[in-house]
Tab-separated table of C-alpha atoms in Angstrom:
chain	number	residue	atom	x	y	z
A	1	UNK	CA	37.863	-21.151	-4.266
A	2	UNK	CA	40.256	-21.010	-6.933
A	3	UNK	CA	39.970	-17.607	-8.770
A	4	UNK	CA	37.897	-18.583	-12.207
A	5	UNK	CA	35.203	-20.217	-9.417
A	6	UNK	CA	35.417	-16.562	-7.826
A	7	UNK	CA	34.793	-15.272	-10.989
A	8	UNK	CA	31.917	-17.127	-11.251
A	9	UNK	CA	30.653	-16.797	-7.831
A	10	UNK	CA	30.839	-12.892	-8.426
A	11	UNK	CA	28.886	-12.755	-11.609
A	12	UNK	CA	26.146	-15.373	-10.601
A	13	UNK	CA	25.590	-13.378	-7.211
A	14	UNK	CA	25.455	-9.828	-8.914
A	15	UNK	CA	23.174	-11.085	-11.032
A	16	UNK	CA	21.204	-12.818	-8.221
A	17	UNK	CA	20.679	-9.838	-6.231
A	18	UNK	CA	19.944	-7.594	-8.639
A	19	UNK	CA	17.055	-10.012	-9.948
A	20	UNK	CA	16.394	-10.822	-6.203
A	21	UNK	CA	15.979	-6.724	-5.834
A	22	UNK	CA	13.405	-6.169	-8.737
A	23	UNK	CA	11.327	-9.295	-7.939
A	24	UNK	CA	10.354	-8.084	-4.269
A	25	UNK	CA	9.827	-4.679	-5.421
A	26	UNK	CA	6.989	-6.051	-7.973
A	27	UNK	CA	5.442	-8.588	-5.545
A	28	UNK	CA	6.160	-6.180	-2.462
A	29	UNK	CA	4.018	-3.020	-5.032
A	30	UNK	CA	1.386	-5.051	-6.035
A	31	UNK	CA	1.008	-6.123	-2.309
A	32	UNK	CA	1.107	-2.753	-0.653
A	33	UNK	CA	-1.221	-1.006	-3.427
A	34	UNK	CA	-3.805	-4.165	-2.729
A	35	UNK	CA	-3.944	-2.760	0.970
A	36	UNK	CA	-4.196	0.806	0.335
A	37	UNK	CA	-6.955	0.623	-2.610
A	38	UNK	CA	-9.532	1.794	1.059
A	39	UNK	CA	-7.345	5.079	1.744
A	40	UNK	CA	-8.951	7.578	1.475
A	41	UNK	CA	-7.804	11.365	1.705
A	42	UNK	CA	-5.789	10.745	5.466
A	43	UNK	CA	-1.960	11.063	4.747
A	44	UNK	CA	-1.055	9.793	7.870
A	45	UNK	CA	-2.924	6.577	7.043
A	46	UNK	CA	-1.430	6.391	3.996
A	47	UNK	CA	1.677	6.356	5.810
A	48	UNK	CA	0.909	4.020	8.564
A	49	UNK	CA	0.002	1.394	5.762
A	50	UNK	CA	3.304	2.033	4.013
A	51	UNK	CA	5.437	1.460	7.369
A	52	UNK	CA	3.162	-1.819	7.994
A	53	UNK	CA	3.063	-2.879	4.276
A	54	UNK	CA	7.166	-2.626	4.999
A	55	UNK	CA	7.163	-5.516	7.085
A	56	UNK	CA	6.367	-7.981	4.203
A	57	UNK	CA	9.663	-7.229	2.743
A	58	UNK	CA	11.513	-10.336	4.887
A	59	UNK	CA	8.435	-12.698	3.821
A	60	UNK	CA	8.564	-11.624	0.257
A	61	UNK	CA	12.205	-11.762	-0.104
A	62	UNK	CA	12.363	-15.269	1.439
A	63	UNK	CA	9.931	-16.649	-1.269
A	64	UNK	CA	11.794	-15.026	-3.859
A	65	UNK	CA	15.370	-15.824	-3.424
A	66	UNK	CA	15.318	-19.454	-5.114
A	67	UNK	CA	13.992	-18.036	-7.910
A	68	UNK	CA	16.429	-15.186	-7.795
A	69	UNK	CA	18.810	-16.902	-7.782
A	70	UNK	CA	17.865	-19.778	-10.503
A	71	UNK	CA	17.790	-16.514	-12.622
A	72	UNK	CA	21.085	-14.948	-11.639
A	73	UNK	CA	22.875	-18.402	-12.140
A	74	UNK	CA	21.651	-19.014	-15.763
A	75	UNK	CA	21.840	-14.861	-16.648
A	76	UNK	CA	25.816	-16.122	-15.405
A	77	UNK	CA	26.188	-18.698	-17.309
A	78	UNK	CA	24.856	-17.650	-20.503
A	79	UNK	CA	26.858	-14.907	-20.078
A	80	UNK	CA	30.045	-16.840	-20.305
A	81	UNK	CA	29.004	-18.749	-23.168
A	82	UNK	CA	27.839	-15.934	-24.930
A	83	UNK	CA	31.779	-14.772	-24.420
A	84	UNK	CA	33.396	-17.549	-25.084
A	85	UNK	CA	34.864	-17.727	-22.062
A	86	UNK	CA	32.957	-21.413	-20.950
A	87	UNK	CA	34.327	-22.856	-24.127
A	88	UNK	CA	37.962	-21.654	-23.055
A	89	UNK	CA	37.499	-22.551	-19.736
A	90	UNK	CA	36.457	-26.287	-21.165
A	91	UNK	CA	39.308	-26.069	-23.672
A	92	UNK	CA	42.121	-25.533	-20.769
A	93	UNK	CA	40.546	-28.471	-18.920
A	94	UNK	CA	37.875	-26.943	-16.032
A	95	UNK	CA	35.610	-29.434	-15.234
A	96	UNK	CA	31.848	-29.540	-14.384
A	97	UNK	CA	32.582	-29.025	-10.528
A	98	UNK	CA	34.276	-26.127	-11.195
A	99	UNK	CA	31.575	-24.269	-12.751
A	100	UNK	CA	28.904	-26.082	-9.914
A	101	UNK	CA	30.642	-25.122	-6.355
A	102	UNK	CA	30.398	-21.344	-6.512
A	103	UNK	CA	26.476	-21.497	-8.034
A	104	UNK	CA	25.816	-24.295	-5.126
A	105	UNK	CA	27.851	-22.086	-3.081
A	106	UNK	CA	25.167	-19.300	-4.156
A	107	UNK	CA	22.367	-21.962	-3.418
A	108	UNK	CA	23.831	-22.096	-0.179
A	109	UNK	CA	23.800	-18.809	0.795
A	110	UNK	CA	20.536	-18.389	-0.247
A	111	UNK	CA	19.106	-20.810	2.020
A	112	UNK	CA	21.135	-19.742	5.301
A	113	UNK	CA	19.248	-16.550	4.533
A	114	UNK	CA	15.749	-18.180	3.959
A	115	UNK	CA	16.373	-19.782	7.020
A	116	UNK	CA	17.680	-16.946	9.382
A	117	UNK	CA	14.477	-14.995	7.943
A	118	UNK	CA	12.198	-18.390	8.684
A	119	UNK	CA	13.328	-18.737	12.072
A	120	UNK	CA	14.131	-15.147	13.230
A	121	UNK	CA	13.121	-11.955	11.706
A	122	UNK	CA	10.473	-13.604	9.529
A	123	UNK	CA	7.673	-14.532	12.699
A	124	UNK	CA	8.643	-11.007	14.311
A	125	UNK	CA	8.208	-8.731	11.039
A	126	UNK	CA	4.396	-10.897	10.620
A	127	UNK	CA	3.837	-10.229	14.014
A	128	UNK	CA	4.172	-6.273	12.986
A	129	UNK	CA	2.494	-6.681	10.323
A	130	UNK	CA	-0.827	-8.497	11.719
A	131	UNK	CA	-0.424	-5.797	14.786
A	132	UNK	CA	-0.679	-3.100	12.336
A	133	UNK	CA	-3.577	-4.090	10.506
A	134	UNK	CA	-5.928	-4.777	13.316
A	135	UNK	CA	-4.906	-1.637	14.963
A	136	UNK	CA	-6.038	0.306	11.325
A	137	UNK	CA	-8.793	-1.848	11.790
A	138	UNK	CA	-9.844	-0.096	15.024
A	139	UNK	CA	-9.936	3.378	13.254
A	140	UNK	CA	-11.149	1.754	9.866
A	141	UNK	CA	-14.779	3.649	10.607
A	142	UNK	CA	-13.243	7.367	10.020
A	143	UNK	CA	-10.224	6.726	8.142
A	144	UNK	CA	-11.116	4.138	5.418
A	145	UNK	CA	-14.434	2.616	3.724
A	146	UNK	CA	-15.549	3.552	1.093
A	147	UNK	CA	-19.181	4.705	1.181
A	148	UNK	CA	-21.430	2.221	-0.274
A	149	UNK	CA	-18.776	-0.565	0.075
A	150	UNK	CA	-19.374	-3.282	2.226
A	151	UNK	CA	-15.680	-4.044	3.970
A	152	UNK	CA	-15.128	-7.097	6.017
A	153	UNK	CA	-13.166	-5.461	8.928
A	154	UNK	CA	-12.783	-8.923	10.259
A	155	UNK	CA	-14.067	-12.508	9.286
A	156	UNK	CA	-16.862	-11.833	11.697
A	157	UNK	CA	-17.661	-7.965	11.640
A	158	UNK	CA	-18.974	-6.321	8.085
A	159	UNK	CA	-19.095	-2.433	8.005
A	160	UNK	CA	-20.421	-0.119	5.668
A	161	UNK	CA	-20.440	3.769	5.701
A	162	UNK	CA	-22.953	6.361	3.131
A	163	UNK	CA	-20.652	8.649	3.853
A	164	UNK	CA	-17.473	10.495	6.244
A	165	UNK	CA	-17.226	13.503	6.905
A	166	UNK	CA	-14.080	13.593	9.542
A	167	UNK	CA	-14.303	11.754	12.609
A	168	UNK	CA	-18.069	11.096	11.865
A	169	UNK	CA	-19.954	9.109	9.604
A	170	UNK	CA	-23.592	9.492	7.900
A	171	UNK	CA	-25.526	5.899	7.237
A	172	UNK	CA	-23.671	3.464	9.502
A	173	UNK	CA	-24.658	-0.303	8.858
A	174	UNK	CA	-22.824	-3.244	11.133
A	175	UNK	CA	-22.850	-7.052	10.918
A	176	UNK	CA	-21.685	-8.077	14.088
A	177	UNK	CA	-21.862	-12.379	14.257
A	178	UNK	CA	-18.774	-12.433	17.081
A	179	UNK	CA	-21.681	-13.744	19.644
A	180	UNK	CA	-21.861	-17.381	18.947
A	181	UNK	CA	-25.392	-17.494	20.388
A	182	UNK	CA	-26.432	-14.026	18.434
A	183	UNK	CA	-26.303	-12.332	15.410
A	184	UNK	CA	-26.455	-8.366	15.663
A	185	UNK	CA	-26.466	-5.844	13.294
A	186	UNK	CA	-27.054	-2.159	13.342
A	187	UNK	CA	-28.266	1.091	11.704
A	188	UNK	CA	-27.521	4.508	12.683
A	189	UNK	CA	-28.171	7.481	11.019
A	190	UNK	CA	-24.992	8.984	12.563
A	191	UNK	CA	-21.744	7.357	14.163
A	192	UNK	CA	-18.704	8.905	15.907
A	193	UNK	CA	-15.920	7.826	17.476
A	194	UNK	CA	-15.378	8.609	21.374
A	195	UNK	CA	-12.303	8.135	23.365
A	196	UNK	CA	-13.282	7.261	26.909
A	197	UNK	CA	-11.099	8.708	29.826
A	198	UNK	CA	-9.057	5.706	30.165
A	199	UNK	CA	-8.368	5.603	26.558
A	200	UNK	CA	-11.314	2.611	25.480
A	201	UNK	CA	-12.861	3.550	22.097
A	202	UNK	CA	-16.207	3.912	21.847
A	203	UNK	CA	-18.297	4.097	18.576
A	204	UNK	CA	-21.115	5.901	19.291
A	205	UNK	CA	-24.501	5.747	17.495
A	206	UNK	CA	-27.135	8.027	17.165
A	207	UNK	CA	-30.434	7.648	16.136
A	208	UNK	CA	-30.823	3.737	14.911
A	209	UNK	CA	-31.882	0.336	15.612
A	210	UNK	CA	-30.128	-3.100	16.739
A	211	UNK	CA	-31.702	-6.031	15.356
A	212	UNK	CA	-30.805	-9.106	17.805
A	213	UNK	CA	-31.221	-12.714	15.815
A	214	UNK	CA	-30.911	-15.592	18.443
A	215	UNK	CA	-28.866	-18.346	16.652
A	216	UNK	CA	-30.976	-21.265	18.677
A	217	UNK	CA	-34.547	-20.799	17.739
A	218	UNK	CA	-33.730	-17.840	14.814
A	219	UNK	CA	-35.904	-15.653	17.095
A	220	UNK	CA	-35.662	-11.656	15.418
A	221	UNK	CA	-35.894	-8.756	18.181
A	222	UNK	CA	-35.650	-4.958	17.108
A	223	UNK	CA	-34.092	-2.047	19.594
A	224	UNK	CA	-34.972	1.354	18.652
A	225	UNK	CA	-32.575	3.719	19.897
A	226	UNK	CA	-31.375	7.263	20.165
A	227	UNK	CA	-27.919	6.673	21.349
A	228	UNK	CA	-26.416	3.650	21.765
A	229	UNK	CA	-22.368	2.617	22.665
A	230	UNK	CA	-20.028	0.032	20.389
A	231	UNK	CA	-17.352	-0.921	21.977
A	232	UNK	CA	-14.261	-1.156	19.675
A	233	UNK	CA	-11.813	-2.592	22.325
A	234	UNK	CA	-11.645	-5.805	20.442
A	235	UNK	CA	-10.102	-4.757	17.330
A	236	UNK	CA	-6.937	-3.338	18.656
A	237	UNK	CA	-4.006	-5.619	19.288
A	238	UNK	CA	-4.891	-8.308	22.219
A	239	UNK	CA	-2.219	-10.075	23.541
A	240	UNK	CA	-4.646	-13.658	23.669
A	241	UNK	CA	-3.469	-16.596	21.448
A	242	UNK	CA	-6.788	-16.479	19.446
A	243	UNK	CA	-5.418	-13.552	17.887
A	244	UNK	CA	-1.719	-14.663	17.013
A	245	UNK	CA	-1.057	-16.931	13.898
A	246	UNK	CA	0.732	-19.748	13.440
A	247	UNK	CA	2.855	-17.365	10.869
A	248	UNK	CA	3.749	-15.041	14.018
A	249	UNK	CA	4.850	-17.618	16.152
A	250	UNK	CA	8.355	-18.238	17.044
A	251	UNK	CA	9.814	-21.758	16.054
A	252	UNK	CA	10.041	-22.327	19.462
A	253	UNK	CA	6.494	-21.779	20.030
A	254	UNK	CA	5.178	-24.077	17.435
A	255	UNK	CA	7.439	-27.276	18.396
A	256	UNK	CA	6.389	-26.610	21.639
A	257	UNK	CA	2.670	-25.320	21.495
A	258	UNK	CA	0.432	-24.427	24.328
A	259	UNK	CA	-2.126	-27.566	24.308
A	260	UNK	CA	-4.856	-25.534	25.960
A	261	UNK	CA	-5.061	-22.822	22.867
A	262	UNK	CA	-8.229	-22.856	21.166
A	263	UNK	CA	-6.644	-22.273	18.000
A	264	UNK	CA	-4.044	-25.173	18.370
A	265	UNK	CA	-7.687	-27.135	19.415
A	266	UNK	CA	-9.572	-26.331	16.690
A	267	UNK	CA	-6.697	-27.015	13.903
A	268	UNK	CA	-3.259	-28.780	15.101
A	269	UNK	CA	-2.096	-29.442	11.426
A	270	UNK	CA	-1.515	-25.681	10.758
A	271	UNK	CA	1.231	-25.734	12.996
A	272	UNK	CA	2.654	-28.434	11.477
A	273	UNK	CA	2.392	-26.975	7.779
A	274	UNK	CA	3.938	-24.116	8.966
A	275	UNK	CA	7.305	-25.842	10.671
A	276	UNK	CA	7.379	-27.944	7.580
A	277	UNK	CA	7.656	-25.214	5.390
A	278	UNK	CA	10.099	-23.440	7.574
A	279	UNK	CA	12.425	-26.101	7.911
A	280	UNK	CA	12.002	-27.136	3.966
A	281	UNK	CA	11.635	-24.068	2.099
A	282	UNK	CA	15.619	-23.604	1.704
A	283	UNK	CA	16.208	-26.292	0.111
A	284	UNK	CA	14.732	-25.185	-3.333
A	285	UNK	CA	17.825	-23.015	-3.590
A	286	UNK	CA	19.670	-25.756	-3.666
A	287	UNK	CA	17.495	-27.654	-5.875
A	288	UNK	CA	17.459	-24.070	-7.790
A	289	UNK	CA	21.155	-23.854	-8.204
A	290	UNK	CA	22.081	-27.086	-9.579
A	291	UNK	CA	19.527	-26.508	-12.192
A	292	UNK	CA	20.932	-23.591	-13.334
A	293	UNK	CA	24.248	-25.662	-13.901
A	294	UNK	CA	21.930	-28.404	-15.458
A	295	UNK	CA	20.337	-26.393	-18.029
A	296	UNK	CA	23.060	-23.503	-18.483
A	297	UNK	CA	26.248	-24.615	-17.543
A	298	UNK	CA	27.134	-26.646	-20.592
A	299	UNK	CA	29.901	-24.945	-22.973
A	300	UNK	CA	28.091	-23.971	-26.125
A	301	UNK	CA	28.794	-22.062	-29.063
A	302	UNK	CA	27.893	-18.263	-28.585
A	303	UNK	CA	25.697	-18.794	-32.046
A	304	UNK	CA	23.154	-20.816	-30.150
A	305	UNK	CA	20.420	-19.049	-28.808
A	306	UNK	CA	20.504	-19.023	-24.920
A	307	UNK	CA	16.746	-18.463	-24.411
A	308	UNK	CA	15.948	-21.842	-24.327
A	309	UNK	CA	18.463	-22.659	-21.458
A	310	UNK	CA	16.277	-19.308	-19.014
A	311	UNK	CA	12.898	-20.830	-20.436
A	312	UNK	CA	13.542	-24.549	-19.589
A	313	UNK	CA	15.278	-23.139	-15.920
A	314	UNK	CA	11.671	-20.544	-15.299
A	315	UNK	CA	9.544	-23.692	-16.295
A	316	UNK	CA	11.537	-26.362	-14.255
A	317	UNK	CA	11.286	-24.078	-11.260
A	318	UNK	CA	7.516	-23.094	-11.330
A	319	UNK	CA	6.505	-26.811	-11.754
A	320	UNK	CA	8.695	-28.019	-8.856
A	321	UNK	CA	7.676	-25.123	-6.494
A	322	UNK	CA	4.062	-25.604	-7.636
A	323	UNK	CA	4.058	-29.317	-6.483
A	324	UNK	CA	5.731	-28.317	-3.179
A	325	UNK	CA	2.862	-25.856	-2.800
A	326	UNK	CA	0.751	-28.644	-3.372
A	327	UNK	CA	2.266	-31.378	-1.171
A	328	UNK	CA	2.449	-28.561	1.839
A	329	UNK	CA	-1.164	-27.389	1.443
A	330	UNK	CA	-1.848	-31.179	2.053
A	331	UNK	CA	0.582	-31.353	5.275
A	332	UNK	CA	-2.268	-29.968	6.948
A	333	UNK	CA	-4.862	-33.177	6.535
A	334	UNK	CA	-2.137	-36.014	6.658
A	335	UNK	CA	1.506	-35.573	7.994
A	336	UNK	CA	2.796	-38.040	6.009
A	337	UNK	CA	2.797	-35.187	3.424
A	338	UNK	CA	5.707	-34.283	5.471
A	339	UNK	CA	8.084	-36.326	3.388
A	340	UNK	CA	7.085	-35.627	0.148
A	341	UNK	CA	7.621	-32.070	0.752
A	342	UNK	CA	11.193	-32.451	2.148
A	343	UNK	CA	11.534	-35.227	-0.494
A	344	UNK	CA	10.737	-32.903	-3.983
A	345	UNK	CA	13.910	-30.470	-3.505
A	346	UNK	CA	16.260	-33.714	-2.355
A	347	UNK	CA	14.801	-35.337	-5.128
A	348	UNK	CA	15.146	-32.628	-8.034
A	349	UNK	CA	19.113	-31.756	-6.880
A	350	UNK	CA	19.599	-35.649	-7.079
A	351	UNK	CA	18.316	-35.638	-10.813
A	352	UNK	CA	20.382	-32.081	-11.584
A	353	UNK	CA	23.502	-33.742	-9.817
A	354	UNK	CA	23.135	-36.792	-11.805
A	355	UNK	CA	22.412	-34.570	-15.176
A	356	UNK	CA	25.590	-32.972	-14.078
A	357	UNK	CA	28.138	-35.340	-13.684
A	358	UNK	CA	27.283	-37.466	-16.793
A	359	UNK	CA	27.641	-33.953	-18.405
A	360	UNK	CA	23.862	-34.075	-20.053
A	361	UNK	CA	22.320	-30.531	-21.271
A	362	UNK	CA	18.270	-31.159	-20.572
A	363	UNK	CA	17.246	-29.352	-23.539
A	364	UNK	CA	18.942	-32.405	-25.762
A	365	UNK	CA	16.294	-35.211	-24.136
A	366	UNK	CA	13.796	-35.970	-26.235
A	367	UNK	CA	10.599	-34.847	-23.900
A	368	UNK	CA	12.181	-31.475	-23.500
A	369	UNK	CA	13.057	-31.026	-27.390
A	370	UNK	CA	9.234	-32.319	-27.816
A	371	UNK	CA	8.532	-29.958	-25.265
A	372	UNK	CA	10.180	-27.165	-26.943
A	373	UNK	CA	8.937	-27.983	-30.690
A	374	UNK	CA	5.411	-27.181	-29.490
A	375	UNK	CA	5.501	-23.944	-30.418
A	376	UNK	CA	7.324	-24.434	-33.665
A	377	UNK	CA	4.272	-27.283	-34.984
A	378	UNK	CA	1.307	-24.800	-33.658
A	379	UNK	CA	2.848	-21.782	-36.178
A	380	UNK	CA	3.090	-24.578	-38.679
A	381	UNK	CA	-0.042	-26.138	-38.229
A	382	UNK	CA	-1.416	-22.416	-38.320
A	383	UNK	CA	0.902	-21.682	-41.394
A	384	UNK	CA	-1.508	-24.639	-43.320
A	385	UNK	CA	-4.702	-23.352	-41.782
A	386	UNK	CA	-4.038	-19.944	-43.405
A	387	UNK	CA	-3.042	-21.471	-46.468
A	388	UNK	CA	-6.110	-23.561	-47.012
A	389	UNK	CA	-8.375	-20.622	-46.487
A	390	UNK	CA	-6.565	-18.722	-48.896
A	391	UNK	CA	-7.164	-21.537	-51.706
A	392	UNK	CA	-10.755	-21.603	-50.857
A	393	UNK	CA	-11.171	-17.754	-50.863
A	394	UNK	CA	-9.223	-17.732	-54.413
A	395	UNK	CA	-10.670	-20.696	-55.967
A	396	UNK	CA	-14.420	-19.137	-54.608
A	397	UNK	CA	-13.310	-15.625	-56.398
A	398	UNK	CA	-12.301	-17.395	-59.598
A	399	UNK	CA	-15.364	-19.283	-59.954
């Protein structure tokens, strides 16, 4: 790179990662605080869902970077027009591609590292992550719920508390519907946790009854009981497929899954959302970059507001990733969804290319300026309304 494209290239990635930085922290906040809102007065759980909430930093910062770095690159660029120093560069004779190949470089960075996390750190870190929670989940009785809440410890087991005091529990209710033949649920006056000799948990409960609902014929049957043993074994960490997502699976795994899984069985065209997005989801920082050049990279006077240049890059950027939501959310009923998702970021850096070489600034095409006038007619159209009413309320006064 010559030394005005390293100039460039330095700028547009400071700015990249220090937007990259403050967009995971507010996603990667407002995640972990949605998963501690059940601790209660532990510290060491509070802790244990800090370390796990950790490992949705890789995942976060993945979805994150295009935008990053759409943001950095235009923050760049308006930057040097706001100096003057685009128009110089313009005035000595730079061309477009000089100002494009160290943002695409950018672009192209940022999708080696949305791939490395895709393929390597990102299935291990959800693998932690998942591990983490259903091990909480196995001491969710004494450490979390909230009495009178009804938590949903699993898609299959509900459990509410009236009230904790340490390792045991006042007014235990469980909806158990794991048994695909029965449906169980419990009430016990008093609940404790038990660690058997070779380390098996055992909720016990006192004083209670187990009402037993037979699926087939709906037939009700109620145990009393004075003491009675629930196993917890099943919500620690099993090593069986059922329990591992398509998310925690290594790229490996899912191009070559095990036929015989139930889970592959019962729903195939997961697997194949989740390689698609793996293998696609770089390519919107490419896509992401050449915006930024499309809509920012321009030389303009430093009088002209450079608002319009971050607004029409943000609103670009949401509407193309929100279709490639779309397209991949359908991957999973019809793979020939496939190609449309691969084809929306080849597409959109084939129309910023093309905006780029015929040197064309977006914002001067007539459905973005009609676009961006919106605003301007609604205060008008307001302006008029308030006038009127202002005529009728004098007129009415005269009178």
């Amino acid at each position: 790179m010559t030394l005005i494209e390293r100039y460039i290239f330095r700028r547009a990635f400071t700015a990249s990662a220090g937007s990259l930085v403050s967009l995971v922290l507010i996603v990667w906040i407002v995640q972990a605080l949605s998963r501690i809102d059940i601790v209660k007065t532990s510290a060491s759980a509070a802790g244990n869902i800090f370390w796990i909430a950790l490992m949705l930093l890789p995942d976060l910062a993945a979805g994150v970077v295009p935008f990053a770095i759409l943001i950095g690159s235009v923050q760049a660029l308006n930057a040097l027009n706001a100096d003057s120093e685009r128009s110089a560069m313009a005035a000595a004779g730079a061309s477009n591609a000089m100002i494009t190949r160290p943002i695409l470089l950018l672009g192209f960075l940022g999708g080696l590292f949305m791939l490395f996390v895709a393929h390597g750190i990102g299935p291990m870190a959800s693998s932690a992550f998942q591990n983490g929670i259903r091990s909480i989940n196995a001491d969710t009785i004494t450490l979390f719920l909230q009495p009178g809440r009804f938590e949903r410890v699993r898609n299959d087991l509900v459990i509410s508390v009236g009230e904790t005091q340490g390792s045991t529990v006042k007014s235990l209710f469980i909806h158990d519907t794991r048994d695909p033949n029965l449906d169980l649920t419990y009430f016990a006056r008093e609940a404790s946790i038990v660690e058997t000799q070779d380390g098996q948990q055992v909720l016990m409960l006192f004083d209670g009854q187990l009402h037993r609902k037979n699926r087939a014929n709906s037939a009700v049957s109620i145990i009393e009981f004075q003491t009675y043993a629930f196993d917890l074994s099943d919500l620690k960490p099993s090593g069986g497929r059922d329990w591992i997502r398509s998310s925690e699976m290594s790229t490996w795994a899912l191009l070559q899954p095990n036929l015989d899984n139930s889970d592959f069985q019962r729903n195939p065209g997961r697997y194949d959302e989740e390689l698609t997005d793996r293998f696609s989801s770089w390519l919107f920082c490419i896509a992401f970059a050449l915006w930024a050049v499309a809509v920012a990279g321009q030389p303009q006077t430093n009088r002209k507001a450079t608002n319009l240049a971050m607004t029409l890059g943000i609103a670009g950027a949401v509407v193309l990733k929100a279709l490639g939501f779309l397209a991949l959310s359908l991957v999973n009923d019809n793979r020939l969804f496939v190609l449309v998702v691969f084809a929306l970021p080849l597409s959109a850096a084939l129309f910023d290319a093309i905006l780029i070489v015929r040197g064309i600034d977006p914002s001067q095409l007539r459905i973005f300026q009609v676009i961006g006038d919106l605003p301007i007619r609604f205060a008008k159209l307001l302006e008029r309304l308030q006038g009127r009413r202002l005529k009728t309320a004098t007129g009415g006064s005269g009178k």
